[in-house]
C-alpha positions in Angstrom: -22.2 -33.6 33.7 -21.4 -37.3 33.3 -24.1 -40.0 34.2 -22.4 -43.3 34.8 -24.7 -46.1 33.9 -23.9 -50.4 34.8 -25.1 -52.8 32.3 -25.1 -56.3 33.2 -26.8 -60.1 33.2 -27.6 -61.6 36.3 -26.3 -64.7 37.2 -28.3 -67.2 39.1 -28.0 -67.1 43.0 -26.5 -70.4 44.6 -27.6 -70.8 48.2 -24.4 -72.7 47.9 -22.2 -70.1 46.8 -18.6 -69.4 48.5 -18.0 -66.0 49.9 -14.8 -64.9 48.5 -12.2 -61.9 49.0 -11.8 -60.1 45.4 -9.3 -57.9 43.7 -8.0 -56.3 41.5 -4.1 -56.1 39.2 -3.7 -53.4 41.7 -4.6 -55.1 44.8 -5.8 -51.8 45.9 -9.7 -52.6 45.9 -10.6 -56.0 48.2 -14.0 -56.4 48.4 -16.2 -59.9 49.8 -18.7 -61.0 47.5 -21.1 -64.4 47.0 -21.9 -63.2 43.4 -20.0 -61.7 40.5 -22.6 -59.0 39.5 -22.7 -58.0 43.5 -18.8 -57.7 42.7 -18.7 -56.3 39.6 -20.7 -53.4 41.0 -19.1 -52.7 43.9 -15.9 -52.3 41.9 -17.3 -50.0 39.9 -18.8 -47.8 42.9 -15.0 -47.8 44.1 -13.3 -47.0 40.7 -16.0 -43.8 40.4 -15.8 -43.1 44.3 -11.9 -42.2 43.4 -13.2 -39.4 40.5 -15.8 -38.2 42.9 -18.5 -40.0 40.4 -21.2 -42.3 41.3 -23.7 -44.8 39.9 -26.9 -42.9 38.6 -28.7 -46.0 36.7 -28.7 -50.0 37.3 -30.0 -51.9 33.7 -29.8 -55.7 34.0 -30.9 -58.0 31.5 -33.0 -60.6 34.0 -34.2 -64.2 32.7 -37.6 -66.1 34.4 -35.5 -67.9 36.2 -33.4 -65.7 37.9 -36.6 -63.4 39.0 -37.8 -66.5 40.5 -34.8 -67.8 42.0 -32.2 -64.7 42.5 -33.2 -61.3 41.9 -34.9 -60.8 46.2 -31.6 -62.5 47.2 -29.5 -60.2 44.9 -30.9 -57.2 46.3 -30.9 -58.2 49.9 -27.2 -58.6 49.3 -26.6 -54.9 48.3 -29.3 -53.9 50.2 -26.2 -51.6 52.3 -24.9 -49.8 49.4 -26.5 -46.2 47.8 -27.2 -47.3 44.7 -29.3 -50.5 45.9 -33.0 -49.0 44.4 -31.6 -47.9 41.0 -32.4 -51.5 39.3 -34.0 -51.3 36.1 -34.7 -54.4 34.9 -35.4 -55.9 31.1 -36.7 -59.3 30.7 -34.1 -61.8 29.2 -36.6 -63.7 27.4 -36.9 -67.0 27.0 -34.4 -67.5 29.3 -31.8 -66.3 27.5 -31.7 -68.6 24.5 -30.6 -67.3 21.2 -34.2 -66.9 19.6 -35.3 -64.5 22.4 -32.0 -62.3 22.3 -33.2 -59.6 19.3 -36.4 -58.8 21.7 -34.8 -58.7 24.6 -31.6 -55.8 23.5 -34.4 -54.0 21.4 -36.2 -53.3 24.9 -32.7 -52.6 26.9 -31.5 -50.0 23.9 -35.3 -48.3 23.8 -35.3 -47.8 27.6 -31.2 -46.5 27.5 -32.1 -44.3 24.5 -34.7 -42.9 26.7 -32.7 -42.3 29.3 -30.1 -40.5 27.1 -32.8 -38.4 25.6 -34.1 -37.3 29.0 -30.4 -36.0 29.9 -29.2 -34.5 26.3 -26.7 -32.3 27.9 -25.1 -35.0 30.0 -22.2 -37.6 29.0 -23.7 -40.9 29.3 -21.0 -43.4 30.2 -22.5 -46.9 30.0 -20.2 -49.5 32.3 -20.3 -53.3 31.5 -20.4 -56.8 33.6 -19.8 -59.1 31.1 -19.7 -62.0 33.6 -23.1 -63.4 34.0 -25.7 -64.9 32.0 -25.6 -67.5 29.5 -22.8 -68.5 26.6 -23.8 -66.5 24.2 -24.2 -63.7 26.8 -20.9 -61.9 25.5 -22.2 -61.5 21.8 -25.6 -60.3 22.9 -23.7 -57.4 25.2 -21.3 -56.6 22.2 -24.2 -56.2 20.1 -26.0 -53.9 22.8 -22.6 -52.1 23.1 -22.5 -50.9 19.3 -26.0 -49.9 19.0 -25.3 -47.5 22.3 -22.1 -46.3 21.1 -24.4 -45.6 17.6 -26.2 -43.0 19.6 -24.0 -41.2 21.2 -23.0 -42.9 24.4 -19.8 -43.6 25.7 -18.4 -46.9 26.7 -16.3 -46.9 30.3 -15.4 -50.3 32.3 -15.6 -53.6 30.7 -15.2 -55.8 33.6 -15.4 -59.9 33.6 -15.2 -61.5 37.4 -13.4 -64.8 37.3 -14.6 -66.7 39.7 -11.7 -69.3 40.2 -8.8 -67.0 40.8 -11.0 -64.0 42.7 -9.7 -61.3 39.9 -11.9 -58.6 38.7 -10.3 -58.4 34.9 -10.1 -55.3 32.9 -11.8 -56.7 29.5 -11.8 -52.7 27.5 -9.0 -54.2 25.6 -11.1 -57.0 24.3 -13.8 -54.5 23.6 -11.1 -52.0 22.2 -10.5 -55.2 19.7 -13.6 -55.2 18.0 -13.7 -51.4 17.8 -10.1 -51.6 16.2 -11.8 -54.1 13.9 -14.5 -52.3 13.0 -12.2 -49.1 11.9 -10.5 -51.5 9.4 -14.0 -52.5 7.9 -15.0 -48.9 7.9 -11.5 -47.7 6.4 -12.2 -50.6 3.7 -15.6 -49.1 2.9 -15.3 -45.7 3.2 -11.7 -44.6 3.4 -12.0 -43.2 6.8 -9.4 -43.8 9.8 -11.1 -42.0 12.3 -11.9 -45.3 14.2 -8.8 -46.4 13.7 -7.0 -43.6 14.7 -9.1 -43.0 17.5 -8.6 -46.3 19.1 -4.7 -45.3 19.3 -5.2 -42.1 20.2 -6.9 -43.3 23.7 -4.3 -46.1 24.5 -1.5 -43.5 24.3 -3.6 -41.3 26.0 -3.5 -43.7 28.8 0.6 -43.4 28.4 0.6 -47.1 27.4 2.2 -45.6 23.9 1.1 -48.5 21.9 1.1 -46.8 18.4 5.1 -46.5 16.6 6.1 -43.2 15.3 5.8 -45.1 11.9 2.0 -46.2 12.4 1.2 -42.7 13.7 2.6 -41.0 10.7 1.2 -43.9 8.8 -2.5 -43.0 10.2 -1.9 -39.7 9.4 -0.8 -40.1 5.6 -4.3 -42.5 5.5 -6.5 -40.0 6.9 -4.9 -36.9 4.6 -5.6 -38.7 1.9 -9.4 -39.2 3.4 -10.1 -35.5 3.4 -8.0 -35.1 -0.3 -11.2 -37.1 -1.4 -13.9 -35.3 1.1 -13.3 -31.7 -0.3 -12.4 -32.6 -3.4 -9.0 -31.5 -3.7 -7.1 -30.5 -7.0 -5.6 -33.4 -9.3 -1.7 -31.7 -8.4 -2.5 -32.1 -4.3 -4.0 -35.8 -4.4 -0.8 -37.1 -6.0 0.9 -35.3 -3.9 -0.7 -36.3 -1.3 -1.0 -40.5 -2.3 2.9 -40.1 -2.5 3.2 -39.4 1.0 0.9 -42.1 1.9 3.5 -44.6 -0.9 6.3 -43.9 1.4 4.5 -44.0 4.7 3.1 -47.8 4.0 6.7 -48.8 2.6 8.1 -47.4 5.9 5.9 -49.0 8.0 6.0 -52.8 6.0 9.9 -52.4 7.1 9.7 -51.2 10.6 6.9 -54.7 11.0 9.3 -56.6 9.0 12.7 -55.9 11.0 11.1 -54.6 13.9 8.3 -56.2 15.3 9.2 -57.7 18.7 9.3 -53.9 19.8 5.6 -53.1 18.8 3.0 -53.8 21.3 0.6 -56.4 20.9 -2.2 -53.9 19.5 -0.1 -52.6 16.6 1.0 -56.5 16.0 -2.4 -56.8 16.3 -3.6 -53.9 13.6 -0.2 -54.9 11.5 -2.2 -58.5 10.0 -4.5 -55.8 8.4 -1.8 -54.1 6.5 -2.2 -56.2 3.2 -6.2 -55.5 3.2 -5.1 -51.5 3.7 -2.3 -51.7 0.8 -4.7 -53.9 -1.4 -7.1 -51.1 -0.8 -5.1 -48.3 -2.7 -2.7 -50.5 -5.0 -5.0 -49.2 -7.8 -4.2 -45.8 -7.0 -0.8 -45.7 -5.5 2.2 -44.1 -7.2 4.2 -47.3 -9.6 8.1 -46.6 -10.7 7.7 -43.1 -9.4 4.9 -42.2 -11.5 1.6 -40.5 -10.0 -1.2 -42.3 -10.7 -3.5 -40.8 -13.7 -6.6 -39.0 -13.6 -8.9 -42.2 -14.8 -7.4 -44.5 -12.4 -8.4 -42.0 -8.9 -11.8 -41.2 -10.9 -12.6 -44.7 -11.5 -11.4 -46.0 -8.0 -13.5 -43.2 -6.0 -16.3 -44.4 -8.5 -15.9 -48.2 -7.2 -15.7 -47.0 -3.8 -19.1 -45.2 -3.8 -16.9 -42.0 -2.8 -19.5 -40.3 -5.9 -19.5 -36.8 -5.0 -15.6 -37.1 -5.3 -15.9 -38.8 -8.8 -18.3 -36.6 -10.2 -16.6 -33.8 -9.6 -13.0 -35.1 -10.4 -14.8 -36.1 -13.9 -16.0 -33.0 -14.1 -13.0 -30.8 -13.5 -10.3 -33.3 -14.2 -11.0 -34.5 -17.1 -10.4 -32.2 -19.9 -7.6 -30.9 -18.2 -6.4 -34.6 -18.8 -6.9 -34.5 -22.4 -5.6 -31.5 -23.6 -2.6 -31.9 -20.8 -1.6 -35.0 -22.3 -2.3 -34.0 -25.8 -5.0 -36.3 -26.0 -7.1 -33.8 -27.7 -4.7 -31.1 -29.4 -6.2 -27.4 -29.4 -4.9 -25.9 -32.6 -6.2 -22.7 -32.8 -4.2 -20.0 -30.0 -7.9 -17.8 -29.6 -9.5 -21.1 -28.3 -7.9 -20.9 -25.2 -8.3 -17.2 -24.9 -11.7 -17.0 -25.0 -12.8 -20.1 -23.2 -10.8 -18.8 -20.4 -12.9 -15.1 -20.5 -15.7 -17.6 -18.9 -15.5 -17.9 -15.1 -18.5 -20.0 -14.5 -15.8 -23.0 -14.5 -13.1 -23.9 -12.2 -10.7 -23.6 -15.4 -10.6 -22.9 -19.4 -10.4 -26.5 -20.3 -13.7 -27.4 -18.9 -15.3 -24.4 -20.3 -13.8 -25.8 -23.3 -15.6 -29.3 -23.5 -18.7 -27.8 -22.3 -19.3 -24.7 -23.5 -17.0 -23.6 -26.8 -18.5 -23.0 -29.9 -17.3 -22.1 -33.1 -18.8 -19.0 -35.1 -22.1 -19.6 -34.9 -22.8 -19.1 -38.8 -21.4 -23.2 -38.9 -24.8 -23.7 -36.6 -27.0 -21.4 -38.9 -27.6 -21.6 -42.3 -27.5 -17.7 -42.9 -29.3 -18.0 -46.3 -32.1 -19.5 -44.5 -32.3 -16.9 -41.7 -35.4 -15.7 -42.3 -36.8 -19.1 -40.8 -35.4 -18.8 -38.2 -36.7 -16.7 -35.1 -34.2 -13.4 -34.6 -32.7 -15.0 -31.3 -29.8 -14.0 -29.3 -28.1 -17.3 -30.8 -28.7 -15.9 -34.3 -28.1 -12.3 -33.6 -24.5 -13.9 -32.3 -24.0 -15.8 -35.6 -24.7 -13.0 -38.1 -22.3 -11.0 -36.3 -19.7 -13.4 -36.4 -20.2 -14.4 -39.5 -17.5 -11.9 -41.2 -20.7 -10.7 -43.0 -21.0 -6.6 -43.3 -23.9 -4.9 -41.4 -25.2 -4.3 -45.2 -25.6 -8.3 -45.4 -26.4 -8.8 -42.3 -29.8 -6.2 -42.9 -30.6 -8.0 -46.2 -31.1 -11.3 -44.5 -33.3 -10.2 -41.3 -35.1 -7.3 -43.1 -37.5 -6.0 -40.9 -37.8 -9.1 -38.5 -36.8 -6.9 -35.8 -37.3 -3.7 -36.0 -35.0 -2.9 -33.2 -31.5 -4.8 -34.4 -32.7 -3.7 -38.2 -32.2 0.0 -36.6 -28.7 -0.9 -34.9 -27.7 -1.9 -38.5 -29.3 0.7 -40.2 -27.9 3.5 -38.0 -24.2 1.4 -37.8 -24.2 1.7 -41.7 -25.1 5.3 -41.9 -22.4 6.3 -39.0 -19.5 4.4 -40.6 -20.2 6.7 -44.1 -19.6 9.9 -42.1 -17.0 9.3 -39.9 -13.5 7.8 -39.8 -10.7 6.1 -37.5 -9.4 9.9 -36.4 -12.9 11.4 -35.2 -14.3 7.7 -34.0 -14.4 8.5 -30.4 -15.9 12.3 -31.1 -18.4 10.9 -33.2 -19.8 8.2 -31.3 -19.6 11.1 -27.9 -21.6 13.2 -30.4 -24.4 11.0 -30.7 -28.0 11.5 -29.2 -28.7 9.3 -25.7 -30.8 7.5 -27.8 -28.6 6.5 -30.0 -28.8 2.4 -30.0 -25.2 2.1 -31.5 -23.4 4.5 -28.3 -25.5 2.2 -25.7 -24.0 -0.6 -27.3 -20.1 1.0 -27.1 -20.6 1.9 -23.8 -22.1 -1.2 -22.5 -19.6 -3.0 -24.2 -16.7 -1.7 -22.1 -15.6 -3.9 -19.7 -16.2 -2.7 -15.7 -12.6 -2.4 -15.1 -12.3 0.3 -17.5 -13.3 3.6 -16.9 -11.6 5.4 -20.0 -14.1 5.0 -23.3 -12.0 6.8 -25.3 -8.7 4.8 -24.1 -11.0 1.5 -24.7 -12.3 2.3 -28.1 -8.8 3.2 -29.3 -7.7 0.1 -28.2 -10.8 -1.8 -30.1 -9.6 0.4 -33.4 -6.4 -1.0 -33.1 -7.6 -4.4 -32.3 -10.3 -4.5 -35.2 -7.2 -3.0 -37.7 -9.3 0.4 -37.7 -12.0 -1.4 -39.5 -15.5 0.8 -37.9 -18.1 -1.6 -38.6 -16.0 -4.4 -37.0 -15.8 -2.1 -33.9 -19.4 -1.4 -33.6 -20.4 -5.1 -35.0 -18.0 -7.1 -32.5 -18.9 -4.9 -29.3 -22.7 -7.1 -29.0 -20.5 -9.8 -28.1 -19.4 -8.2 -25.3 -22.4 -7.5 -23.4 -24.0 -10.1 -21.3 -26.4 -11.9 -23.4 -29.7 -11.5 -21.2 -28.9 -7.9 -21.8 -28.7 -8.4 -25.3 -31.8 -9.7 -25.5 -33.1 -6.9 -23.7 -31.5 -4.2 -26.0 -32.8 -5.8 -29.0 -36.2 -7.6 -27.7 -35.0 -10.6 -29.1 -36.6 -13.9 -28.5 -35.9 -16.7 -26.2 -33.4 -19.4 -28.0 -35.6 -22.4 -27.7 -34.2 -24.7 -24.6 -32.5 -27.7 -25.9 -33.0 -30.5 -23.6 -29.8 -32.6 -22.2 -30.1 -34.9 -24.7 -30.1 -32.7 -27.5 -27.2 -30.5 -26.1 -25.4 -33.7 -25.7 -25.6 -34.3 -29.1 -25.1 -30.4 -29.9 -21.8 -30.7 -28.7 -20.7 -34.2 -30.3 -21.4 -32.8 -33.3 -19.6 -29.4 -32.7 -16.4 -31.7 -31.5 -16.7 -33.3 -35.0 -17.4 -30.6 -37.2 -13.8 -29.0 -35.4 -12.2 -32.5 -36.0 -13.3 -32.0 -39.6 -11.9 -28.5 -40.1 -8.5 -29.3 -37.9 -9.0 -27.1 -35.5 -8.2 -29.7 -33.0 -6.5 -32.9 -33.5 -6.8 -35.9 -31.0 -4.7 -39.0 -30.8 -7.7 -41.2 -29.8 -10.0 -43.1 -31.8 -12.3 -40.6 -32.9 -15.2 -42.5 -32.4 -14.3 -42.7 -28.9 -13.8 -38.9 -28.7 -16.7 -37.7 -29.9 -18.8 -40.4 -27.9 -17.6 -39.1 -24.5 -17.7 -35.4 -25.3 -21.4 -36.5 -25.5 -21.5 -38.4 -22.2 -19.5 -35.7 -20.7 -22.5 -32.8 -21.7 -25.0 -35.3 -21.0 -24.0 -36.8 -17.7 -22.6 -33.4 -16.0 -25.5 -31.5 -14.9 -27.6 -34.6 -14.7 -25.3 -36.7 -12.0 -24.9 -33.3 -9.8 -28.6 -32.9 -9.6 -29.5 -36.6 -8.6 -26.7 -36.8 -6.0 -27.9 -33.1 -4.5 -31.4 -33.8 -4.9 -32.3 -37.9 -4.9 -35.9 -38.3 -3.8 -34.9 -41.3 -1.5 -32.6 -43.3 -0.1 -33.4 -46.2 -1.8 -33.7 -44.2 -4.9 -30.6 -42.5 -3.8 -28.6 -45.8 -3.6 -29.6 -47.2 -6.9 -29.0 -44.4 -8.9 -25.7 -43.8 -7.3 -25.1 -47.2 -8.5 -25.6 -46.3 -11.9 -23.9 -43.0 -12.2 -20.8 -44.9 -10.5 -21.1 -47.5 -13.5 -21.4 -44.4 -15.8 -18.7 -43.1 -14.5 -16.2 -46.0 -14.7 -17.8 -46.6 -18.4 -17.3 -42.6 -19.7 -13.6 -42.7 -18.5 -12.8 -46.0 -20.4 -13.6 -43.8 -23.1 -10.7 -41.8 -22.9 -8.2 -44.1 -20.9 -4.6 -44.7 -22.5 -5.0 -48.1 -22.1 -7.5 -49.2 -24.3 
């Protein structure tokens, strides 16, 4: 149901005042009236009369004065009409002047607040006299106005009676003004268009069509590119998508440069904002028909306090970037491969910069093993250490008595079998056996033949047994590793130090060529750093910030972080 609420000032009664006939651009309504409000509301009883809708609520700001001099005499004038008892009034303190004009819409917005909280399910369409009161009446209504559209209301008539030529104006387009202004300051701080758009949208549903064909697929282009950044879309669709907004502002510059005498006066109007909406993207935009790159949309959503977009752009972008553009070089074929076996990344060169390690004997000293707690993170490195499981047994000795009997037993199988009876062997052994749980449980889910698996594993291992057995822990899921093998817990590094972990695996493979990079190096291995440090870190204070205040200024710094880390690896240094 709609509830139609009138908001106005009253004006002073003048026993002198001049009954006069009043109308409308139609000529339709003619109504005679001593007082504008007494007019104003009368139009409005007529205009909702015509949708079968009536006045429910009367709010008028009221000064001392006027509930000395006016407000009996204002009554007694509409003391005819249904709607004459629905005056609520708010005091207009000192008498309107400036200093009392904070209290006195404070009171008016707590008392229409309650009223729109008493009728939740209802449409509450607040309808405005801006005709009475003093000069500065109009800002204090405006003011009113945006706070009640804040909460939910709707705005309807905007109405200003001109006294001199007995006219009831139409003012919404004034109104419609500011709103139109206030989409271009949103659109300049938060990329959204919805005002904007929204203010066209209800002129042309009106059929005044006051929006070109080029501004509407302008609007659309700006507000595309609005939801690119809201879900976060993929670096391939937001160029795609800032080229379509390229040619759409181009378009449009011509059409208000060769054809403006046939826009209306509201896209003239919305047209002197143009250079504050180009100036907006020109960091961004497409230049010579080339897309713009990865660090300039990272470090313009990081300006633009669009941070959930940045932090995941610079998290997902970014070494796709690098090794894309053959900043860093990947050397080494079986890189790629096996970074892209994990799935807990969006793609392989992410797991890449954050995850990929080299055999983890370059992280151990394996002479010094037997310092070292048997962890899963040491288990790993023996194995890939190229070490036989005759080694390997030397340097853990009895540490663990279960992995020591994996090895033991592994050495004793491989002497009495061979590549031909392999899979019989292994089917052969007891359910006990520690090296068949680990065959089996190495086999990926997708397979259901072992014998088809470990022929393939004999052929990729170049029929070498021990390799087989060996190279099949690194299949299994490394909590269940642990569990197999009762290992300990690798001791939990904290963001720092696996920060610095990975700087110093970036270097040690710069070292060894395994990658190349045409950066300094310097700057390579500091952001790899950043990149481990800030990743986790930044998700969990946007997700999780304790406060808004707290929430506001570390958003601040990660934006600064941001723009500082992608320096880093920008061409342009």
């Amino acid at each position: 149901m709609v509830k139609n609420i009138v908001l106005f000032i009253m004006s002073l009664y003048r026993d002198d005042s001049i009954e006069k006939e009043y109308t409308d651009d139609s000529n339709l309504f003619k109504v005679s009236c001593k007082h504008t409000n007494e007019t104003a509301l009368k139009y409005i009883a007529w205009k909702l009369n015509q949708e079968q809708q009536q006045i429910d609520e009367i709010y008028a700001f009221i000064s001392e004065q006027v509930r000395e001099t006016s407000l009996d005499k204002f009554k007694e004038l509409i003391q005819d009409e249904y709607y004459k008892d629905k005056i609520i009034d708010v005091p207009l303190y000192n008498n309107g002047e400036m200093k009392g004009s904070f209290k006195s819409i404070s009171e008016m917005f707590d008392k229409l607040q309650a009223y729109k909280e008493k009728n939740p399910d209802d449409t509450v369409v607040i309808h405005v006299d801006m005709t009475g009161g003093l000069r500065h009446a109009s800002m204090l209504m405006l003011a009113l106005i945006r706070m009640l559209k804040y909460i939910g209301m709707e705005l309807g008539l905007v109405l200003y009676v001109n006294f001199n030529t007995a006219k009831i104006e139409n003012a919404s387009d004034i109104m419609d003004m500011f709103t139109l202004l206030g989409g271009a300051e949103e659109f300049n701080s938060f990329g959204s268009v919805n005002q904007i758009q929204n203010y066209f949208d209800k002129l042309n549903s009106k059929k005044l069509r006051t929006s070109s064909s080029a501004l509407e697929l302008l609007l659309e282009e700006m507000r595309d590119f609005s939801e690119a950044i809201k879900v976060c879309t993929n670096y391939k669709d937001m160029t795609n998508v800032l080229s379509l907004l390229n040619d759409s502002l181009k378009i449009y510059k011509r059409i208000i440069k060769s054809k403006s005498n046939r826009l209306s006066e509201q896209e003239l109007f919305f047209a002197k904002l143009i250079l504050v909406i180009e100036k907006t993207y020109a960091d961004i935009l497409p230049k010579d028909n080339k897309p713009s790159s990865v660090p300039a949309i990272i470090k313009w959503c990081a300006k633009r306090d669009f941070l959930q977009a940045a932090i995941t752009f610079y998290t997902e972008w970014i070494p796709v970037y690098l090794i894309e553009n053959k900043l860093v070089i990947i050397k080494d074929a079986s890189i790629e491969e096996e970074c892209r076996k994990n799935k807990a990344w969006s793609n392989w060169q992410v797991s890449f910069f954050k995850n990929y390690r080299m055999s983890q004997s370059s992280q151990i000293k394996l002479e010094d093993v037997e310092e070292y707690e048997l962890t899963y993170s040491t288990v790993r490195g023996l194995i890939e250490s190229d070490l036989s499981a005759n080694k390997i047994l030397g340097k853990v000795k009895d540490k663990n008595k279960k992995f020591s009997d994996f090895l033991k037993e592994t050495i004793d199988f491989i002497k009495k079998t061979t590549r031909y009876r392999f899979y019989k062997a292994v089917v052969n052994l007891s359910n006990n056996s520690i090296l068949k749980q680990i065959l089996r449980e190495s086999m990926p889910k997708n397979e259901n033949d072992f014998e088809v698996y470990l022929t393939r594993r004999l052929i990729k291992e170049n029929s070498n047994l021990e390799a087989v057995v060996l190279n099949s822990v690194k299949g299994i899921e490394k909590n269940r590793v642990r569990e197999i093998f009762d290992l300990k817990e690798d001791k939990k590094l904290t963001t720092v130090e696996k920060s610095k972990e990975r700087r110093e695996m970036f270097k040690e493979m710069l070292e060894k060529n395994i990658i190349e990079t045409k950066l300094p190096k310097e700057r390579l291995l500091q952001f790899v750093e950043e990149y481990s440090n800030y990743v986790n870190d930044w998700r969990n204070q946007v997700s999780h910030a304790n406060s808004l205040a707290a929430s506001r200024e570390s958003n601040f710094d990660i934006a600064q972080a941001i723009i500082n880390s992608v320096n880093l690896i920008d061409e342009k240094f």
